[in-house]
mmCIF file of C-alpha atoms and ligand atoms in Angstrom:
data_model
loop_
_atom_site.group_PDB
_atom_site.id
_atom_site.type_symbol
_atom_site.label_atom_id
_atom_site.label_comp_id
_atom_site.label_asym_id
_atom_site.label_seq_id
_atom_site.Cartn_x
_atom_site.Cartn_y
_atom_site.Cartn_z
ATOM 1 C CA MET A 22 59.956 97.006 89.845
ATOM 2 C CA ALA A 23 60.341 98.449 92.894
ATOM 3 C CA SER A 24 63.011 96.730 94.930
ATOM 4 C CA ASP A 25 62.946 95.986 98.757
ATOM 5 C CA ALA A 26 66.892 96.250 99.074
ATOM 6 C CA LYS A 27 67.587 98.966 101.623
ATOM 7 C CA PRO A 28 69.279 101.582 100.731
ATOM 8 C CA SER A 29 73.258 102.695 100.702
ATOM 9 C CA LEU A 30 74.529 104.322 103.694
ATOM 10 C CA LEU A 31 76.065 106.386 101.279
ATOM 11 C CA ALA A 32 75.118 107.283 97.679
ATOM 12 C CA VAL A 33 76.715 109.977 95.597
ATOM 13 C CA GLU A 34 74.872 110.596 92.399
ATOM 14 C CA GLN A 35 77.351 112.306 89.807
ATOM 15 C CA ALA A 36 78.485 114.723 92.001
ATOM 16 C CA VAL A 37 79.922 118.064 90.581
ATOM 17 C CA ARG A 38 81.941 120.575 92.418
ATOM 18 C CA HIS A 39 83.234 123.441 90.204
ATOM 19 C CA PHE A 40 85.152 126.723 91.953
ATOM 20 C CA HIS A 41 84.792 130.531 90.086
ATOM 21 C CA ILE A 42 88.425 131.176 90.043
ATOM 22 C CA ARG A 43 89.310 134.756 89.145
ATOM 23 C CA ALA A 44 91.714 136.233 87.290
ATOM 24 C CA SER A 45 95.091 137.044 89.145
ATOM 25 C CA GLY A 46 98.513 138.136 88.436
ATOM 26 C CA SER A 47 99.369 136.125 84.544
ATOM 27 C CA ALA A 48 96.660 133.964 85.493
ATOM 28 C CA GLY A 49 93.131 133.993 83.925
ATOM 29 C CA ALA A 50 89.768 133.962 85.271
ATOM 30 C CA GLY A 51 88.140 130.638 84.921
ATOM 31 C CA LEU A 52 86.158 127.430 86.249
ATOM 32 C CA LEU A 53 88.033 124.799 88.558
ATOM 33 C CA ARG A 54 86.326 121.306 87.874
ATOM 34 C CA ALA A 55 87.604 119.924 91.217
ATOM 35 C CA VAL A 56 84.918 117.166 91.213
ATOM 36 C CA ASP A 57 83.475 115.804 87.904
ATOM 37 C CA GLY A 58 80.772 113.691 88.243
ATOM 38 C CA VAL A 59 81.641 111.380 90.576
ATOM 39 C CA SER A 60 79.336 108.572 91.466
ATOM 40 C CA LEU A 61 80.076 106.131 94.168
ATOM 41 C CA SER A 62 78.082 103.774 97.180
ATOM 42 C CA LEU A 63 79.224 102.518 100.393
ATOM 43 C CA ASN A 64 77.683 100.511 102.439
ATOM 44 C CA ARG A 65 77.151 100.248 106.405
ATOM 45 C CA GLY A 66 80.226 98.994 108.174
ATOM 46 C CA GLN A 67 82.339 98.700 105.339
ATOM 47 C CA THR A 68 85.494 100.755 104.129
ATOM 48 C CA LEU A 69 85.907 102.247 100.649
ATOM 49 C CA GLY A 70 89.051 103.603 99.761
ATOM 50 C CA ILE A 71 89.512 106.821 97.533
ATOM 51 C CA VAL A 72 92.958 107.232 95.929
ATOM 52 C CA GLY A 73 95.142 109.696 93.252
ATOM 53 C CA GLU A 74 97.426 111.712 93.320
ATOM 54 C CA SER A 75 97.358 115.757 95.258
ATOM 55 C CA GLY A 76 94.996 118.163 93.186
ATOM 56 C CA CYS A 77 93.052 115.111 91.940
ATOM 57 C CA GLY A 78 89.586 116.263 93.645
ATOM 58 C CA LYS A 79 89.660 113.706 96.683
ATOM 59 C CA SER A 80 89.371 116.269 99.591
ATOM 60 C CA THR A 81 86.391 118.294 97.883
ATOM 61 C CA LEU A 82 84.593 115.013 97.632
ATOM 62 C CA ALA A 83 85.540 114.613 101.429
ATOM 63 C CA ARG A 84 83.824 118.003 102.279
ATOM 64 C CA LEU A 85 81.068 117.292 99.894
ATOM 65 C CA VAL A 86 80.055 114.263 101.595
ATOM 66 C CA VAL A 87 80.250 115.015 105.303
ATOM 67 C CA GLY A 88 78.402 118.559 104.014
ATOM 68 C CA LEU A 89 81.136 120.745 104.652
ATOM 69 C CA LEU A 90 80.715 122.244 101.061
ATOM 70 C CA PRO A 91 77.925 122.309 98.977
ATOM 71 C CA LEU A 92 77.572 120.881 95.204
ATOM 72 C CA THR A 93 77.372 122.717 92.291
ATOM 73 C CA THR A 94 74.920 119.914 91.017
ATOM 74 C CA GLY A 95 74.533 116.346 91.214
ATOM 75 C CA ARG A 96 72.940 114.401 94.762
ATOM 76 C CA ILE A 97 74.371 112.827 97.795
ATOM 77 C CA LEU A 98 72.075 110.548 99.606
ATOM 78 C CA VAL A 99 72.819 108.886 102.889
ATOM 79 C CA ASN A 100 70.421 106.143 104.033
ATOM 80 C CA GLY A 101 68.497 106.736 101.022
ATOM 81 C CA GLY A 102 67.768 110.634 101.630
ATOM 82 C CA ASP A 103 69.191 113.924 100.626
ATOM 83 C CA LEU A 104 72.033 115.145 102.666
ATOM 84 C CA TRP A 105 71.258 118.291 101.744
ATOM 85 C CA GLU A 106 66.809 118.178 102.613
ATOM 86 C CA ALA A 107 65.828 121.442 104.776
ATOM 87 C CA GLY A 108 65.259 120.928 108.797
ATOM 88 C CA ALA A 109 65.958 117.891 111.148
ATOM 89 C CA ALA A 110 65.663 115.136 108.769
ATOM 90 C CA GLY A 111 68.482 116.998 106.258
ATOM 91 C CA GLN A 112 70.645 117.845 110.006
ATOM 92 C CA GLU A 113 70.698 114.761 111.029
ATOM 93 C CA ARG A 114 71.979 113.412 107.749
ATOM 94 C CA ARG A 115 74.661 115.831 108.299
ATOM 95 C CA ARG A 116 75.330 114.471 111.516
ATOM 96 C CA GLN A 117 75.841 110.439 110.760
ATOM 97 C CA CYS A 118 79.122 111.862 108.903
ATOM 98 C CA GLN A 119 82.163 112.986 110.408
ATOM 99 C CA MET A 120 85.405 113.961 109.290
ATOM 100 C CA VAL A 121 89.160 113.727 110.558
ATOM 101 C CA PHE A 122 91.506 115.308 108.651
ATOM 102 C CA GLN A 123 95.456 115.264 108.101
ATOM 103 C CA ASN A 124 95.895 118.115 110.306
ATOM 104 C CA PRO A 125 94.847 116.333 114.095
ATOM 105 C CA ALA A 126 95.913 119.994 115.294
ATOM 106 C CA GLY A 127 93.506 121.820 113.361
ATOM 107 C CA SER A 128 90.554 119.488 113.888
ATOM 108 C CA MET A 129 90.744 120.264 118.165
ATOM 109 C CA ASN A 130 90.215 123.566 119.345
ATOM 110 C CA PRO A 131 94.069 124.636 120.513
ATOM 111 C CA ARG A 132 92.379 126.830 123.165
ATOM 112 C CA ARG A 133 89.864 124.202 124.665
ATOM 113 C CA THR A 134 90.943 120.643 126.826
ATOM 114 C CA VAL A 135 90.849 117.603 124.570
ATOM 115 C CA GLY A 136 88.183 116.352 126.442
ATOM 116 C CA ALA A 137 86.308 119.410 125.373
ATOM 117 C CA SER A 138 87.217 118.929 121.525
ATOM 118 C CA VAL A 139 86.248 115.458 121.686
ATOM 119 C CA ALA A 140 82.671 116.276 123.842
ATOM 120 C CA GLU A 141 81.365 118.492 120.550
ATOM 121 C CA PRO A 142 79.277 116.060 118.786
ATOM 122 C CA LEU A 143 77.728 114.613 121.710
ATOM 123 C CA GLN A 144 76.948 118.409 122.986
ATOM 124 C CA ALA A 145 75.527 119.026 118.924
ATOM 125 C CA ARG A 146 73.362 116.588 120.363
ATOM 126 C CA GLY A 147 72.023 118.071 123.395
ATOM 127 C CA VAL A 148 74.032 115.628 125.653
ATOM 128 C CA ARG A 149 74.449 117.324 128.601
ATOM 129 C CA ASN A 150 77.150 115.514 131.165
ATOM 130 C CA THR A 151 79.526 113.717 128.573
ATOM 131 C CA ASP A 152 82.245 112.984 130.957
ATOM 132 C CA ASP A 153 81.629 109.639 131.177
ATOM 133 C CA ALA A 154 81.249 108.954 127.527
ATOM 134 C CA VAL A 155 84.918 111.163 126.852
ATOM 135 C CA ALA A 156 86.656 108.852 128.978
ATOM 136 C CA GLN A 157 85.444 105.972 127.774
ATOM 137 C CA MET A 158 85.748 107.258 124.186
ATOM 138 C CA LEU A 159 89.374 107.678 124.924
ATOM 139 C CA GLU A 160 90.196 104.921 126.242
ATOM 140 C CA ARG A 161 88.746 102.750 123.387
ATOM 141 C CA VAL A 162 91.078 104.717 121.200
ATOM 142 C CA GLY A 163 93.944 104.035 123.697
ATOM 143 C CA LEU A 164 94.425 106.893 125.449
ATOM 144 C CA PRO A 165 94.358 107.309 128.948
ATOM 145 C CA ALA A 166 91.123 108.899 130.429
ATOM 146 C CA GLN A 167 92.950 111.806 132.133
ATOM 147 C CA PHE A 168 94.066 113.077 128.672
ATOM 148 C CA ALA A 169 90.466 114.673 128.760
ATOM 149 C CA SER A 170 92.171 117.492 130.849
ATOM 150 C CA ARG A 171 94.748 118.281 128.838
ATOM 151 C CA MET A 172 95.625 121.262 126.135
ATOM 152 C CA PRO A 173 96.213 119.513 122.420
ATOM 153 C CA HIS A 174 99.479 120.828 122.264
ATOM 154 C CA GLN A 175 100.349 118.707 125.531
ATOM 155 C CA LEU A 176 99.525 115.461 123.038
ATOM 156 C CA SER A 177 102.295 114.009 120.077
ATOM 157 C CA GLY A 178 100.662 113.710 116.733
ATOM 158 C CA GLY A 179 99.955 110.648 117.536
ATOM 159 C CA GLN A 180 97.791 111.407 120.195
ATOM 160 C CA GLN A 181 96.164 113.950 118.902
ATOM 161 C CA GLN A 182 95.299 111.833 115.868
ATOM 162 C CA ARG A 183 93.647 108.893 118.362
ATOM 163 C CA ALA A 184 91.880 112.349 119.717
ATOM 164 C CA SER A 185 90.270 113.165 116.666
ATOM 165 C CA ILE A 186 89.193 109.748 116.228
ATOM 166 C CA ALA A 187 87.668 109.841 119.499
ATOM 167 C CA ARG A 188 85.914 113.057 118.133
ATOM 168 C CA SER A 189 84.659 111.081 115.436
ATOM 169 C CA LEU A 190 83.061 108.507 116.953
ATOM 170 C CA ILE A 191 81.891 109.584 120.164
ATOM 171 C CA ALA A 192 78.323 109.996 118.686
ATOM 172 C CA GLN A 193 78.217 106.883 116.680
ATOM 173 C CA PRO A 194 77.785 108.509 113.568
ATOM 174 C CA ALA A 195 77.085 105.780 110.730
ATOM 175 C CA LEU A 196 79.968 107.042 108.596
ATOM 176 C CA VAL A 197 83.701 108.757 108.997
ATOM 177 C CA VAL A 198 85.404 110.008 106.528
ATOM 178 C CA HIS A 199 89.339 109.828 106.724
ATOM 179 C CA ASP A 200 90.940 112.857 104.459
ATOM 180 C CA GLU A 201 94.848 111.916 104.684
ATOM 181 C CA ALA A 202 94.412 110.930 108.324
ATOM 182 C CA ILE A 203 97.623 109.292 109.086
ATOM 183 C CA ALA A 204 99.714 110.935 106.657
ATOM 184 C CA SER A 205 101.443 113.231 109.120
ATOM 185 C CA LEU A 206 102.566 110.350 111.486
ATOM 186 C CA ASP A 207 105.845 108.484 110.883
ATOM 187 C CA ILE A 208 105.407 104.944 109.508
ATOM 188 C CA SER A 209 104.963 102.673 112.703
ATOM 189 C CA LEU A 210 102.047 104.996 113.696
ATOM 190 C CA GLN A 211 100.485 104.777 110.639
ATOM 191 C CA ALA A 212 99.948 100.847 110.939
ATOM 192 C CA GLN A 213 99.295 101.492 114.599
ATOM 193 C CA ILE A 214 96.258 103.769 113.856
ATOM 194 C CA LEU A 215 95.273 101.687 110.986
ATOM 195 C CA ASN A 216 94.860 98.584 113.230
ATOM 196 C CA LEU A 217 92.546 101.070 115.364
ATOM 197 C CA LEU A 218 90.642 102.315 112.677
ATOM 198 C CA VAL A 219 89.528 98.745 111.483
ATOM 199 C CA GLU A 220 88.863 96.940 115.781
ATOM 200 C CA LEU A 221 86.793 100.254 115.667
ATOM 201 C CA GLN A 222 84.985 99.652 113.092
ATOM 202 C CA GLU A 223 84.340 95.843 114.034
ATOM 203 C CA ASP A 224 83.376 96.878 117.419
ATOM 204 C CA MET A 225 81.415 99.988 116.444
ATOM 205 C CA GLY A 226 80.008 99.218 112.576
ATOM 206 C CA THR A 227 80.926 102.489 111.349
ATOM 207 C CA ALA A 228 81.399 102.905 107.241
ATOM 208 C CA TYR A 229 84.790 105.035 106.208
ATOM 209 C CA LEU A 230 85.954 106.394 103.687
ATOM 210 C CA PHE A 231 89.341 105.818 103.463
ATOM 211 C CA ILE A 232 90.869 109.660 101.828
ATOM 212 C CA SER A 233 94.566 109.162 100.517
ATOM 213 C CA HIS A 234 96.984 109.813 97.658
ATOM 214 C CA ASP A 235 99.131 106.590 99.602
ATOM 215 C CA LEU A 236 97.689 102.981 97.546
ATOM 216 C CA ALA A 237 99.273 100.955 100.281
ATOM 217 C CA ALA A 238 97.377 102.061 103.225
ATOM 218 C CA VAL A 239 94.327 102.580 100.861
ATOM 219 C CA GLN A 240 94.653 99.048 100.207
ATOM 220 C CA ALA A 241 95.387 97.790 103.602
ATOM 221 C CA ILE A 242 92.430 99.105 105.189
ATOM 222 C CA SER A 243 89.553 99.282 102.315
ATOM 223 C CA HIS A 244 87.152 96.918 101.316
ATOM 224 C CA ARG A 245 86.677 98.939 97.910
ATOM 225 C CA VAL A 246 89.036 101.169 95.902
ATOM 226 C CA ILE A 247 88.299 104.141 94.171
ATOM 227 C CA VAL A 248 91.504 105.851 91.476
ATOM 228 C CA MET A 249 90.272 109.459 91.162
ATOM 229 C CA TYR A 250 92.078 111.317 88.466
ATOM 230 C CA LEU A 251 91.567 115.028 87.893
ATOM 231 C CA GLY A 252 87.911 115.094 89.353
ATOM 232 C CA GLU A 253 86.707 111.968 88.027
ATOM 233 C CA ILE A 254 86.809 108.016 88.722
ATOM 234 C CA VAL A 255 89.134 105.992 86.732
ATOM 235 C CA GLU A 256 88.461 102.536 88.506
ATOM 236 C CA SER A 257 86.883 101.535 90.768
ATOM 237 C CA ALA A 258 86.599 97.648 91.994
ATOM 238 C CA ASN A 259 87.190 95.455 95.238
ATOM 239 C CA THR A 260 90.755 95.163 97.167
ATOM 240 C CA ARG A 261 91.811 91.782 96.622
ATOM 241 C CA ASP A 262 90.411 92.375 92.450
ATOM 242 C CA PHE A 263 92.444 96.143 92.287
ATOM 243 C CA ALA A 264 95.734 94.668 94.607
ATOM 244 C CA GLU A 265 95.740 91.386 91.876
ATOM 245 C CA ARG A 266 95.307 93.306 88.779
ATOM 246 C CA PRO A 267 94.484 96.816 88.518
ATOM 247 C CA GLN A 268 93.406 97.816 84.472
ATOM 248 C CA HIS A 269 93.480 101.586 84.378
ATOM 249 C CA PRO A 270 97.048 102.617 83.234
ATOM 250 C CA TYR A 271 97.067 105.171 85.781
ATOM 251 C CA SER A 272 96.170 102.908 88.291
ATOM 252 C CA ILE A 273 99.334 100.495 87.214
ATOM 253 C CA ALA A 274 101.525 103.572 87.115
ATOM 254 C CA LEU A 275 100.380 104.457 90.981
ATOM 255 C CA ARG A 276 101.202 100.846 91.872
ATOM 256 C CA ALA A 277 104.266 100.841 89.942
ATOM 257 C CA ALA A 278 105.357 103.654 91.959
ATOM 258 C CA THR A 279 104.774 102.404 95.148
ATOM 259 C CA LEU A 280 106.448 99.322 94.559
ATOM 260 C CA THR A 281 110.222 97.927 95.961
ATOM 261 C CA PRO A 282 113.120 97.903 93.987
ATOM 262 C CA ASP A 283 112.758 94.543 91.753
ATOM 263 C CA PRO A 284 114.759 94.088 88.501
ATOM 264 C CA VAL A 285 111.777 92.862 86.860
ATOM 265 C CA LEU A 286 109.655 94.713 88.559
ATOM 266 C CA GLU A 287 111.733 98.015 87.890
ATOM 267 C CA ARG A 288 111.066 96.933 84.001
ATOM 268 C CA GLN A 289 107.034 97.761 84.496
ATOM 269 C CA ARG A 290 107.631 100.347 86.395
ATOM 270 C CA GLY A 291 109.834 101.713 83.386
ATOM 271 C CA GLU A 292 107.086 101.152 80.829
ATOM 272 C CA ILE A 293 104.402 102.533 83.260
ATOM 273 C CA ALA A 294 106.024 105.337 85.406
ATOM 274 C CA LEU A 295 104.232 108.551 86.495
ATOM 275 C CA ARG A 296 105.970 111.427 84.602
ATOM 276 C CA GLY A 297 104.704 115.290 84.747
ATOM 277 C CA ASP A 298 102.513 116.966 86.830
ATOM 278 C CA VAL A 299 98.573 115.934 87.067
ATOM 279 C CA PRO A 300 97.094 119.072 84.432
ATOM 280 C CA SER A 301 94.998 121.973 85.733
ATOM 281 C CA PRO A 302 91.667 121.005 86.360
ATOM 282 C CA MET A 303 90.591 124.606 84.824
ATOM 283 C CA ASN A 304 91.709 123.141 81.809
ATOM 284 C CA PRO A 305 91.828 119.442 81.653
ATOM 285 C CA PRO A 306 92.843 117.489 78.329
ATOM 286 C CA SER A 307 90.228 116.705 75.893
ATOM 287 C CA GLY A 308 88.419 112.860 75.646
ATOM 288 C CA CYS A 309 90.357 111.065 78.333
ATOM 289 C CA ARG A 310 91.986 113.803 81.117
ATOM 290 C CA PHE A 311 94.732 110.923 81.688
ATOM 291 C CA ARG A 312 96.272 111.323 78.321
ATOM 292 C CA THR A 313 98.867 113.430 78.174
ATOM 293 C CA ARG A 314 100.900 111.095 80.695
ATOM 294 C CA CYS A 315 99.550 107.968 79.292
ATOM 295 C CA PRO A 316 102.486 105.882 77.745
ATOM 296 C CA MET A 317 99.651 104.020 75.932
ATOM 297 C CA ALA A 318 97.577 106.806 74.647
ATOM 298 C CA GLN A 319 96.021 106.804 70.423
ATOM 299 C CA PRO A 320 94.263 109.288 68.893
ATOM 300 C CA ILE A 321 90.768 108.044 70.304
ATOM 301 C CA CYS A 322 91.397 109.261 73.881
ATOM 302 C CA ALA A 323 92.241 112.650 72.798
ATOM 303 C CA GLU A 324 88.592 112.531 70.662
ATOM 304 C CA HIS A 325 86.581 110.536 73.108
ATOM 305 C CA LYS A 326 85.871 110.192 77.022
ATOM 306 C CA PRO A 327 86.330 106.994 77.907
ATOM 307 C CA LEU A 328 83.053 105.973 80.054
ATOM 308 C CA LEU A 329 83.430 103.917 83.406
ATOM 309 C CA ARG A 330 82.813 100.421 82.153
ATOM 310 C CA GLU A 331 82.180 97.085 84.074
ATOM 311 C CA VAL A 332 85.138 94.815 83.119
ATOM 312 C CA GLY A 333 84.655 92.480 85.957
ATOM 313 C CA PRO A 334 82.134 91.367 88.595
ATOM 314 C CA GLU A 335 81.973 94.871 90.365
ATOM 315 C CA HIS A 336 85.040 95.998 88.379
ATOM 316 C CA HIS A 337 84.702 99.352 86.121
ATOM 317 C CA VAL A 338 87.618 101.493 83.968
ATOM 318 C CA ALA A 339 87.469 103.752 82.004
ATOM 319 C CA CYS A 340 90.054 103.476 79.220
ATOM 320 C CA HIS A 341 89.173 102.959 75.454
ATOM 321 C CA PHE A 342 91.970 99.787 75.612
ATOM 322 C CA VAL A 343 90.613 97.922 78.767
ATOM 323 C CA GLY A 344 87.742 95.830 78.989
ATOM 324 C CA PRO A 345 86.102 92.565 77.522
ATOM 325 C CA THR A 346 83.486 94.666 75.689
ATOM 326 C CA SER A 347 86.388 97.315 74.267
ATOM 327 C CA THR A 348 85.864 98.086 70.529
ATOM 328 C CA GLN A 349 89.222 99.248 70.196
ATOM 329 C CA GLY A 350 90.581 96.225 71.101
ATOM 330 C CA ALA A 351 93.934 95.438 73.520
ATOM 331 C CA LEU A 352 95.829 98.067 75.299
ATOM 332 C CA PRO A 353 98.322 98.626 72.958
ATOM 333 C CA CYS A 354 101.759 98.208 74.803
HETATM 334 N N1 ADP B 163 88.356 126.233 97.893
HETATM 335 C C1 ADP B 163 88.693 126.387 97.002
HETATM 336 N N2 ADP B 163 88.703 126.990 95.938
HETATM 337 C C2 ADP B 163 89.018 126.854 94.826
HETATM 338 N N3 ADP B 163 89.911 125.729 94.343
HETATM 339 C C3 ADP B 163 89.958 124.864 94.967
HETATM 340 C C4 ADP B 163 89.478 124.747 96.400
HETATM 341 N N4 ADP B 163 89.593 123.604 97.261
HETATM 342 C C5 ADP B 163 90.059 123.221 96.377
HETATM 343 N N5 ADP B 163 90.221 123.652 95.248
HETATM 344 C C6 ADP B 163 91.175 122.802 93.537
HETATM 345 O O1 ADP B 163 90.429 122.241 93.229
HETATM 346 C C7 ADP B 163 91.276 120.920 93.150
HETATM 347 C C8 ADP B 163 91.459 119.926 93.847
HETATM 348 O O2 ADP B 163 91.636 120.143 95.105
HETATM 349 P P1 ADP B 163 91.830 118.761 96.206
HETATM 350 O O3 ADP B 163 90.099 118.299 96.700
HETATM 351 O O4 ADP B 163 91.811 119.762 97.628
HETATM 352 O O5 ADP B 163 92.228 117.602 96.169
HETATM 353 P P2 ADP B 163 93.139 116.773 96.847
HETATM 354 O O6 ADP B 163 92.376 116.391 98.149
HETATM 355 O O7 ADP B 163 93.153 115.424 95.637
HETATM 356 O O8 ADP B 163 94.806 117.032 96.926
HETATM 357 C C9 ADP B 163 92.583 121.573 93.450
HETATM 358 O O9 ADP B 163 93.028 122.232 91.750
HETATM 359 C C10 ADP B 163 92.468 122.594 94.469
HETATM 360 O O10 ADP B 163 93.322 124.173 94.247
HETATM 361 S S1 SF4 B 164 91.588 105.750 77.459
HETATM 362 FE FE1 SF4 B 164 93.636 106.400 76.469
HETATM 363 S S2 SF4 B 164 95.247 107.732 77.289
HETATM 364 FE FE2 SF4 B 164 93.212 107.420 78.797
HETATM 365 S S3 SF4 B 164 93.730 105.706 80.017
HETATM 366 FE FE3 SF4 B 164 93.384 104.377 78.200
HETATM 367 S S4 SF4 B 164 94.899 104.382 76.675
HETATM 368 FE FE4 SF4 B 164 95.870 105.733 78.144
HETATM 369 MG MG1 MG B 165 93.820 116.476 99.454
#
């Protein structure tokens, strides 16, 4: 039966992005599975946080979502239409998705004024006189309008990141992807930028895909949280459920790594500390990709890949030992 429901603003369906790696030195050639079957959706005006260690495929996913990188397989839909549709419709969908990068200096052209960089997305839409809009947008992100005539190097890191945010929002996109957007700032500036993003979202109704290795920052700003490990989603939940009770062993370990020292929690941390490095996405472990670092791993974990299963309302976990329908019993801990 056809549904009357509006499509999600963003729907990522089984997104795969592999890279062919050439042999170099002692390293052999092969296929690097950066994003390996990721599905997610995001509604208008909401924030979806994506967290995971370095190398888990977060930035690759970000670049896929804003159309900076083509998919190997899968689909990305914006308002129900394909991001890569040929012609004006696809171009308009890609314009609806803007991005803020980790390095604010890198997203501003060093040879152009701040105002010229901020104006670019409007000019791409054919707007000629952008001065007033740039001045207003700079003020909305907490910068004096006169900063439009400055060069990027004359701004501090925090001011540059505010200007990058102004640039991302000036053409009123439906979605902004923030890839480690606060990682280069000190803690107090990080909090200011998170507050600013929340205020701007309330004002403008923009949806955010907020990508970070920092679980606390992701939880502070997101309505929902997705945890990625080696190119795959291992847990997805609304932020309150996730903050109260993460269920995948990797999520529990990530949270333990961010907890403040406390004798009881320290003991927990000892049981589920993250040991070793993320394995190579060119040769991921069989079965569950987390098994080489999981303190609860059992033989089945090497043989069968755990599927993402519902463990509660809108809460999904990919572990053989988590969930009401688990056939393997409770987590062996
Ligand atoms: N253009 C590329 N060519 C080859 N490998 C890449 C490319 N971009 C990313 N990778 C690899 O894909 C994996 C995921 O990288 P990335 O998406 O940057 O992860 P994250 O942002 O979570 O740190 C890494 O192993 C990285 O080296
Ligand atoms: S499936 Fe096995 S290895 Fe993977 S997270 Fe669950 S217990 Fe750990
Ligand atoms: Mg990254």
